[in-house]
Amino acid sequence: MTSFNTSPQLSLWRALPALAVVFVMLATTGWTAVRHHQGTTALKASRSAWEHGRIDGRALPDPGAAPGRIARFFASLTAAERTGLAHDYALAVGNMNGAPVQLRYRANRIALHQQTRVERKRMHDSRLTPAGQQEAGRRMHRYEALSDPARHILAFDPEGSGRAAEVFGDLDTAERISVVVPGVDTDLLTFQRTNRRYSAPVGMAEALYAAEREASPSTRTAVIAWADYTSPDGLGIDSATAMRAENGAVRLNALLRALPGTSPVSLFCHSYGSVLCGVAAHTMPDRVSDIAVAGSPGMRVEKAAELGTGARVWAMRDADDWVGDVPHLEVGGLGHGEDPMARAFGARVLSSEDAQGHGGYFVPGTDSLRNLAGIGSGAYRSVECADDSGACREGLSDTTTAGRA
């Protein structure tokens, strides 16, 4: 299936009027399969057990309670009690917004070990087809890699094709936090890649974290590779509508409201991830200072001012990125609206001349990555605009705590 992270053949799209493209998509692709399993899942089972659990005779709080309520509950416990809950309700604690970050890492490591054992058994399950057994093996190896003690897994859900989030740096002490929001075809098996490493969430976040430290060595930063939503499957109708973005926006804002501290947060939204960020923008917490989109098909609005956020909005697109050929319109729920690169949209437009196509904005050594790192680290004066006027830097100065401009 064609992916937003590959280079599809767009000759047909170029040849058709914009409205015809929309209806061709509708007629020829059909609705992509919903990657959702009905019934009880491992995460639901863990949450259900938590809801019926008790500690010292007290009922445990609603796992979906406000992050502040969850944080106060864990703060009231001893270290041994917190550790016990992480062992007994690993998936619930590992995905609980408001739980201590280090405890979530520990709980998710336990959950990953548990799921590794599940997939190892499925590898030899005679009821599965050879393809099913092979898939179980791939998942087992991915879980083993993610459970490495050196990794910091902030969210993990094995349901369907899976979801995850990983942290680089120290969230608890970071002066600035960056969140990478990826596009279509993102799941547990594509969370990290060896081939085209920097087009996958982990590679993007690793590269951004290293570049931020280079851009501002004295600034303590943390970067989250956030693939904790069910993304569209390729270039089908799901990718042309906001359905996945709307569901993902709820999850993204839940994460943002639960981040520790008060440090500014920057979002780096790639491809369909920019649709999600656009949908989420109007309910984001005020600490989100910057939203930068790369290779965006649109943000579901006609102007940046319509996003309903005080965050600065940045945009970049490489000259070889095929998204530039996609019609930027919205008709009957299909399409994502105005091009964020258009002057009328009102974003701060960044240089990305040496990015490497649609999937190459986070490749080390590119001006696109240096610009993103300048935003994430607060080194605003280092960013390069798409033109020579310097308009994208207007009103900005280097700071880790500057108010919005």
Coordinates of C-alpha atoms in Angstrom, one line a residue:
M1 CA 0.0 0.0 0.0
T2 CA 1.3 3.5 -0.8
S3 CA 2.5 5.4 2.2
F4 CA 2.8 9.1 3.0
N5 CA 6.4 8.2 3.9
T6 CA 7.2 7.0 0.4
S7 CA 7.1 8.7 -3.0
P8 CA 3.8 7.7 -4.8
Q9 CA 3.2 8.2 -8.4
L10 CA 1.2 11.4 -8.6
S11 CA 0.9 11.8 -12.4
L12 CA -2.8 11.1 -12.3
W13 CA -3.3 13.6 -9.4
R14 CA -1.5 16.2 -11.3
A15 CA -3.6 15.7 -14.4
L16 CA -7.0 15.9 -12.7
P17 CA -8.8 19.0 -11.4
A18 CA -8.8 19.2 -7.6
L19 CA -12.4 18.1 -7.1
A20 CA -12.0 15.1 -9.4
V21 CA -9.0 13.9 -7.3
V22 CA -11.2 13.8 -4.2
F23 CA -13.8 11.7 -5.9
V24 CA -11.3 9.4 -7.6
M25 CA -9.9 8.7 -4.1
L26 CA -13.4 7.9 -2.8
A27 CA -14.2 5.7 -5.7
T28 CA -11.0 3.7 -6.0
T29 CA -9.5 3.3 -2.6
G30 CA -12.5 2.5 -0.4
W31 CA -12.3 2.9 3.4
T32 CA -9.1 1.4 4.8
A33 CA -9.4 -1.3 7.4
V34 CA -9.9 -0.1 10.9
R35 CA -7.1 -1.4 13.0
H36 CA -9.2 -2.0 16.1
H37 CA -10.0 -5.2 17.9
Q38 CA -13.3 -5.4 19.6
G39 CA -13.6 -7.1 23.0
T40 CA -11.2 -7.2 25.9
T41 CA -7.6 -6.2 25.1
A42 CA -4.5 -6.5 27.4
L43 CA -4.7 -2.8 28.2
K44 CA -8.5 -2.9 28.9
A45 CA -8.0 -6.0 31.1
S46 CA -5.2 -4.2 33.1
R47 CA -7.4 -1.1 33.6
S48 CA -10.4 -3.2 34.6
A49 CA -8.2 -5.0 37.2
W50 CA -7.0 -1.6 38.4
E51 CA -10.6 -0.4 38.8
H52 CA -11.4 -3.3 41.0
G53 CA -8.1 -3.1 43.0
R54 CA -7.4 -1.7 46.4
I55 CA -4.4 -0.6 48.4
D56 CA -4.4 -0.5 52.2
G57 CA -8.2 -1.0 52.0
R58 CA -8.6 2.1 49.7
A59 CA -10.1 2.0 46.2
L60 CA -7.7 3.0 43.5
P61 CA -8.6 6.2 41.6
D62 CA -10.2 6.2 38.2
P63 CA -7.4 5.5 35.7
G64 CA -8.9 8.2 33.5
A65 CA -9.0 10.9 36.2
A66 CA -7.3 14.2 35.7
P67 CA -3.5 14.0 35.7
G68 CA -3.3 16.1 38.8
R69 CA -5.5 13.7 40.7
I70 CA -3.4 10.8 39.6
A71 CA -0.2 12.5 40.5
R72 CA -1.4 13.3 44.0
F73 CA -2.5 9.7 44.5
F74 CA 1.0 8.3 43.6
A75 CA 2.7 11.0 45.7
S76 CA 0.7 9.7 48.7
L77 CA 2.2 6.2 48.4
T78 CA 5.5 4.7 49.5
A79 CA 8.1 3.7 47.0
A80 CA 7.3 0.1 47.6
E81 CA 3.6 0.7 47.1
R82 CA 4.2 2.4 43.8
T83 CA 6.5 -0.4 42.6
G84 CA 3.8 -2.9 43.6
L85 CA 1.2 -1.2 41.5
A86 CA 3.5 -1.1 38.5
H87 CA 4.0 -4.8 38.8
D88 CA 0.3 -5.7 39.4
Y89 CA -1.2 -3.3 36.8
A90 CA 1.7 -2.8 34.3
L91 CA -0.2 -1.7 31.3
A92 CA -2.6 0.5 33.2
V93 CA 0.2 2.3 35.1
G94 CA 2.4 2.5 32.0
N95 CA -0.3 4.4 30.1
M96 CA -1.7 6.5 33.0
N97 CA -1.4 10.2 32.4
G98 CA -0.3 11.8 35.7
A99 CA 1.6 8.7 37.0
P100 CA 5.3 9.5 37.7
V101 CA 7.4 9.3 34.5
Q102 CA 10.0 6.9 36.0
L103 CA 7.2 4.7 37.2
R104 CA 5.6 4.6 33.8
Y105 CA 9.0 3.6 32.3
R106 CA 9.2 0.7 34.8
A107 CA 5.6 -0.4 34.3
N108 CA 6.0 -0.4 30.5
R109 CA 9.2 -2.5 30.7
I110 CA 7.3 -5.1 32.7
A111 CA 4.4 -5.0 30.2
L112 CA 6.8 -5.4 27.3
H113 CA 8.4 -8.4 28.9
Q114 CA 4.9 -9.9 29.5
Q115 CA 3.9 -9.3 25.8
T116 CA 7.2 -10.7 24.6
R117 CA 6.2 -14.0 26.3
V118 CA 2.8 -13.9 24.6
E119 CA 4.2 -13.4 21.2
R120 CA 6.9 -16.1 21.7
K121 CA 4.1 -18.6 22.3
R122 CA 2.2 -17.4 19.3
M123 CA 5.2 -18.0 17.1
H124 CA 4.7 -21.7 17.7
D125 CA 0.9 -21.7 17.7
S126 CA -0.3 -24.2 15.1
R127 CA -3.6 -22.4 14.8
L128 CA -1.8 -19.5 13.1
T129 CA -0.8 -19.4 9.5
P130 CA 2.9 -19.2 8.7
A131 CA 2.4 -15.5 8.0
G132 CA 0.8 -15.1 11.4
Q133 CA 3.6 -16.9 13.1
Q134 CA 6.1 -14.7 11.3
E135 CA 4.2 -11.6 12.4
A136 CA 4.3 -12.8 16.0
G137 CA 8.1 -13.2 15.7
R138 CA 8.5 -9.7 14.4
R139 CA 6.4 -8.3 17.3
M140 CA 8.3 -10.4 19.8
H141 CA 11.6 -8.9 18.6
R142 CA 10.3 -5.4 18.6
Y143 CA 9.0 -5.8 22.2
E144 CA 12.4 -7.2 23.2
A145 CA 14.1 -4.2 21.8
L146 CA 11.7 -1.7 23.4
S147 CA 12.2 -3.4 26.8
D148 CA 15.9 -2.6 26.9
P149 CA 16.5 -0.9 30.3
A150 CA 18.3 2.0 28.6
R151 CA 15.1 2.9 26.8
H152 CA 12.3 5.1 28.3
I153 CA 8.9 4.0 27.0
L154 CA 6.3 6.4 28.1
A155 CA 3.3 4.6 26.5
F156 CA 2.8 1.1 25.2
D157 CA -0.4 -0.6 23.9
P158 CA -0.1 -3.9 22.0
E159 CA -3.7 -3.8 20.8
G160 CA -4.1 -4.2 17.0
S161 CA -1.0 -2.9 15.2
G162 CA 0.1 -1.2 18.4
R163 CA 1.0 2.2 19.8
A164 CA 4.0 3.6 21.7
A165 CA 5.8 6.7 22.9
E166 CA 9.5 7.0 23.8
V167 CA 11.4 9.7 25.6
F168 CA 14.9 11.0 24.9
G169 CA 16.4 13.1 27.7
D170 CA 15.0 13.8 31.1
L171 CA 11.4 14.9 31.1
D172 CA 11.4 15.8 34.8
T173 CA 14.2 18.4 34.5
A174 CA 13.8 19.5 30.9
E175 CA 13.8 23.3 30.3
R176 CA 12.2 22.6 26.9
I177 CA 10.2 19.6 25.7
S178 CA 9.7 18.6 22.0
V179 CA 7.0 16.1 20.8
V180 CA 7.4 14.5 17.4
V181 CA 4.0 13.6 15.9
P182 CA 4.4 11.2 12.9
G183 CA 2.1 10.5 9.9
V184 CA 0.4 7.5 8.3
D185 CA 1.5 3.9 8.5
T186 CA 2.9 4.4 12.0
D187 CA 2.6 1.4 14.4
L188 CA 4.8 -0.7 16.7
L189 CA 6.6 -2.3 13.8
T190 CA 7.3 0.9 12.0
F191 CA 8.0 2.9 15.2
Q192 CA 11.7 2.3 14.5
R193 CA 13.5 1.4 11.3
T194 CA 17.0 0.4 10.1
N195 CA 16.2 1.3 6.5
R196 CA 15.1 5.0 6.2
R197 CA 15.9 5.4 9.8
Y198 CA 15.0 9.0 10.1
S199 CA 11.6 8.7 8.6
A200 CA 10.4 6.6 11.6
P201 CA 9.4 8.2 14.9
V202 CA 12.3 6.9 16.9
G203 CA 14.9 8.1 14.4
M204 CA 13.2 11.4 14.0
A205 CA 13.2 12.0 17.8
E206 CA 16.8 10.8 18.2
A207 CA 18.1 13.1 15.5
L208 CA 16.1 16.0 16.9
Y209 CA 17.4 15.5 20.4
A210 CA 21.0 15.4 19.2
A211 CA 20.5 18.5 17.0
E212 CA 18.8 20.4 19.9
R213 CA 21.8 19.8 22.1
E214 CA 24.1 21.0 19.4
A215 CA 22.0 24.1 18.8
S216 CA 21.9 25.1 22.5
P217 CA 24.3 23.0 24.6
S218 CA 23.3 24.8 27.8
T219 CA 19.6 24.1 27.4
R220 CA 18.2 20.9 29.0
T221 CA 15.9 19.4 26.5
A222 CA 13.8 16.3 26.1
V223 CA 12.2 14.8 23.0
I224 CA 9.2 12.4 22.8
A225 CA 8.7 10.1 19.8
W226 CA 4.9 10.1 20.1
A227 CA 3.2 7.3 18.1
D228 CA 0.4 6.8 20.6
Y229 CA -2.5 7.1 18.2
T230 CA -3.9 4.9 15.4
S231 CA -2.7 6.4 12.2
P232 CA -4.2 6.0 8.8
D233 CA -3.2 3.0 6.7
G234 CA -1.6 4.4 3.6
L235 CA -3.2 6.8 1.1
G236 CA -6.8 5.7 1.6
I237 CA -9.8 7.6 2.6
D238 CA -8.7 7.6 6.2
S239 CA -5.7 9.7 5.3
A240 CA -7.9 12.2 3.3
T241 CA -10.3 12.8 6.3
A242 CA -9.8 14.0 9.9
M243 CA -11.2 10.9 11.6
R244 CA -7.9 9.5 12.7
A245 CA -6.7 13.0 13.5
E246 CA -9.7 13.7 15.7
N247 CA -9.2 10.6 17.7
G248 CA -5.4 11.2 17.9
A249 CA -5.9 14.8 19.0
V250 CA -7.7 13.7 22.2
R251 CA -4.8 11.4 23.0
L252 CA -2.2 14.1 22.2
N253 CA -3.8 16.7 24.4
A254 CA -4.1 14.2 27.2
L255 CA -0.3 13.7 27.0
L256 CA 0.4 17.4 26.8
R257 CA -1.8 18.1 29.9
A258 CA 0.1 15.4 31.9
L259 CA 3.7 16.4 31.1
P260 CA 5.6 17.2 34.2
G261 CA 6.7 20.8 35.1
T262 CA 5.9 24.0 33.3
S263 CA 8.5 24.1 30.6
P264 CA 7.5 25.2 27.0
V265 CA 6.5 22.5 24.7
S266 CA 7.2 22.4 20.9
L267 CA 5.3 20.1 18.5
F268 CA 6.9 18.8 15.3
C269 CA 4.2 17.4 13.1
H270 CA 5.1 15.5 10.0
S271 CA 2.8 14.7 7.1
Y272 CA -0.6 13.5 8.4
G273 CA 0.7 14.3 11.9
S274 CA 0.2 18.0 11.0
V275 CA -3.5 17.3 10.4
L276 CA -3.7 15.9 13.9
C277 CA -1.8 18.9 15.3
G278 CA -4.2 21.2 13.5
V279 CA -7.2 19.5 14.9
A280 CA -5.7 19.4 18.4
A281 CA -4.5 23.0 18.4
H282 CA -7.5 24.8 19.8
T283 CA -7.6 22.7 23.0
M284 CA -3.9 22.4 23.6
P285 CA -2.5 23.7 27.0
D286 CA -1.0 27.2 27.0
R287 CA 2.5 25.8 27.5
V288 CA 2.6 24.7 23.9
S289 CA 4.7 27.5 22.5
D290 CA 5.4 26.3 18.9
I291 CA 3.8 24.0 16.3
A292 CA 6.1 23.2 13.4
V293 CA 4.7 21.2 10.4
A294 CA 6.8 19.5 7.7
G295 CA 5.5 18.0 4.5
S296 CA 1.9 19.0 5.6
P297 CA -1.2 18.2 3.5
G298 CA -3.0 20.8 5.5
M299 CA -4.2 21.5 9.1
R300 CA -7.9 21.6 8.5
V301 CA -8.1 25.4 8.6
E302 CA -7.6 28.1 6.0
K303 CA -5.4 30.3 8.1
A304 CA -3.1 29.8 11.0
A305 CA -5.1 32.2 13.1
E306 CA -8.1 29.8 12.9
L307 CA -6.2 27.1 14.8
G308 CA -7.3 28.8 18.0
T309 CA -3.9 28.7 19.7
G310 CA -1.4 31.3 20.8
A311 CA 1.5 29.0 19.7
R312 CA 3.8 30.1 16.9
V313 CA 3.1 28.2 13.7
W314 CA 6.0 27.2 11.5
A315 CA 5.9 25.4 8.1
M316 CA 8.5 23.8 5.8
R317 CA 8.4 21.7 2.7
D318 CA 11.2 20.4 0.5
A319 CA 11.1 21.1 -3.2
D320 CA 11.1 17.4 -3.9
D321 CA 8.3 16.6 -1.5
W322 CA 5.4 15.1 -3.5
V323 CA 2.9 16.6 -1.0
G324 CA 3.3 19.9 -2.8
D325 CA 1.4 18.3 -5.7
V326 CA -1.6 17.2 -3.6
P327 CA -4.6 19.5 -3.9
H328 CA -4.9 21.7 -0.7
L329 CA -8.7 21.9 -0.3
E330 CA -11.5 20.5 1.8
V331 CA -14.7 19.3 0.3
G332 CA -17.3 17.4 2.2
G333 CA -14.8 16.3 4.8
L334 CA -12.3 15.1 2.3
G335 CA -9.0 17.0 2.1
H336 CA -7.2 19.1 4.7
G337 CA -7.6 22.7 3.6
E338 CA -5.1 25.4 2.8
D339 CA -1.4 24.7 2.2
P340 CA 0.5 25.8 5.4
M341 CA 3.3 27.0 3.0
A342 CA 0.9 29.5 1.3
R343 CA 1.4 33.2 2.2
A344 CA -2.3 33.5 2.9
F345 CA -2.0 30.8 5.6
G346 CA 0.2 33.0 7.8
A347 CA 2.8 30.5 9.1
R348 CA 6.4 31.3 9.6
V349 CA 8.0 29.6 6.6
L350 CA 11.3 27.8 7.1
S351 CA 14.1 26.8 4.8
S352 CA 14.3 23.1 4.0
E353 CA 16.4 23.2 0.8
D354 CA 18.6 20.2 1.6
A355 CA 15.9 18.0 3.2
Q356 CA 15.6 14.6 1.5
G357 CA 12.1 14.4 0.1
H358 CA 8.9 13.7 2.1
G359 CA 10.6 11.4 4.6
G360 CA 13.8 13.3 5.0
Y361 CA 13.2 16.3 7.2
F362 CA 14.9 14.9 10.2
V363 CA 18.0 13.6 8.5
P364 CA 21.2 14.7 10.4
G365 CA 23.1 17.5 8.6
T366 CA 20.1 19.0 6.8
D367 CA 19.0 22.6 7.2
S368 CA 15.5 21.3 7.9
L369 CA 16.6 19.4 11.0
R370 CA 18.8 22.4 12.2
N371 CA 15.7 24.7 11.9
L372 CA 13.5 22.3 13.8
A373 CA 16.2 22.0 16.5
G374 CA 16.5 25.8 16.7
I375 CA 12.8 26.0 17.5
G376 CA 12.9 23.1 20.0
S377 CA 15.8 24.4 21.9
G378 CA 14.6 28.1 21.9
A379 CA 17.5 29.2 19.6
Y380 CA 15.1 31.1 17.4
R381 CA 17.7 33.5 15.9
S382 CA 19.5 30.5 14.4
V383 CA 16.6 29.4 12.2
E384 CA 16.8 30.1 8.5
C385 CA 13.7 31.4 6.7
A386 CA 12.6 30.2 3.3
D387 CA 13.4 33.6 1.8
D388 CA 16.1 36.2 2.5
S389 CA 13.8 38.6 4.3
G390 CA 14.1 37.0 7.7
A391 CA 10.3 37.4 8.1
C392 CA 10.0 34.0 9.9
R393 CA 12.1 35.3 12.8
E394 CA 10.2 38.6 13.2
G395 CA 9.8 39.5 16.9
L396 CA 11.8 36.5 18.2
S397 CA 14.9 36.3 20.3
D398 CA 16.9 33.3 21.7
T399 CA 15.4 32.2 25.0
T400 CA 14.2 29.1 26.8
T401 CA 11.4 30.9 28.4
A402 CA 10.3 33.6 26.0
G403 CA 6.6 34.4 25.7
R404 CA 4.9 33.9 22.4
A405 CA 5.3 36.3 19.6

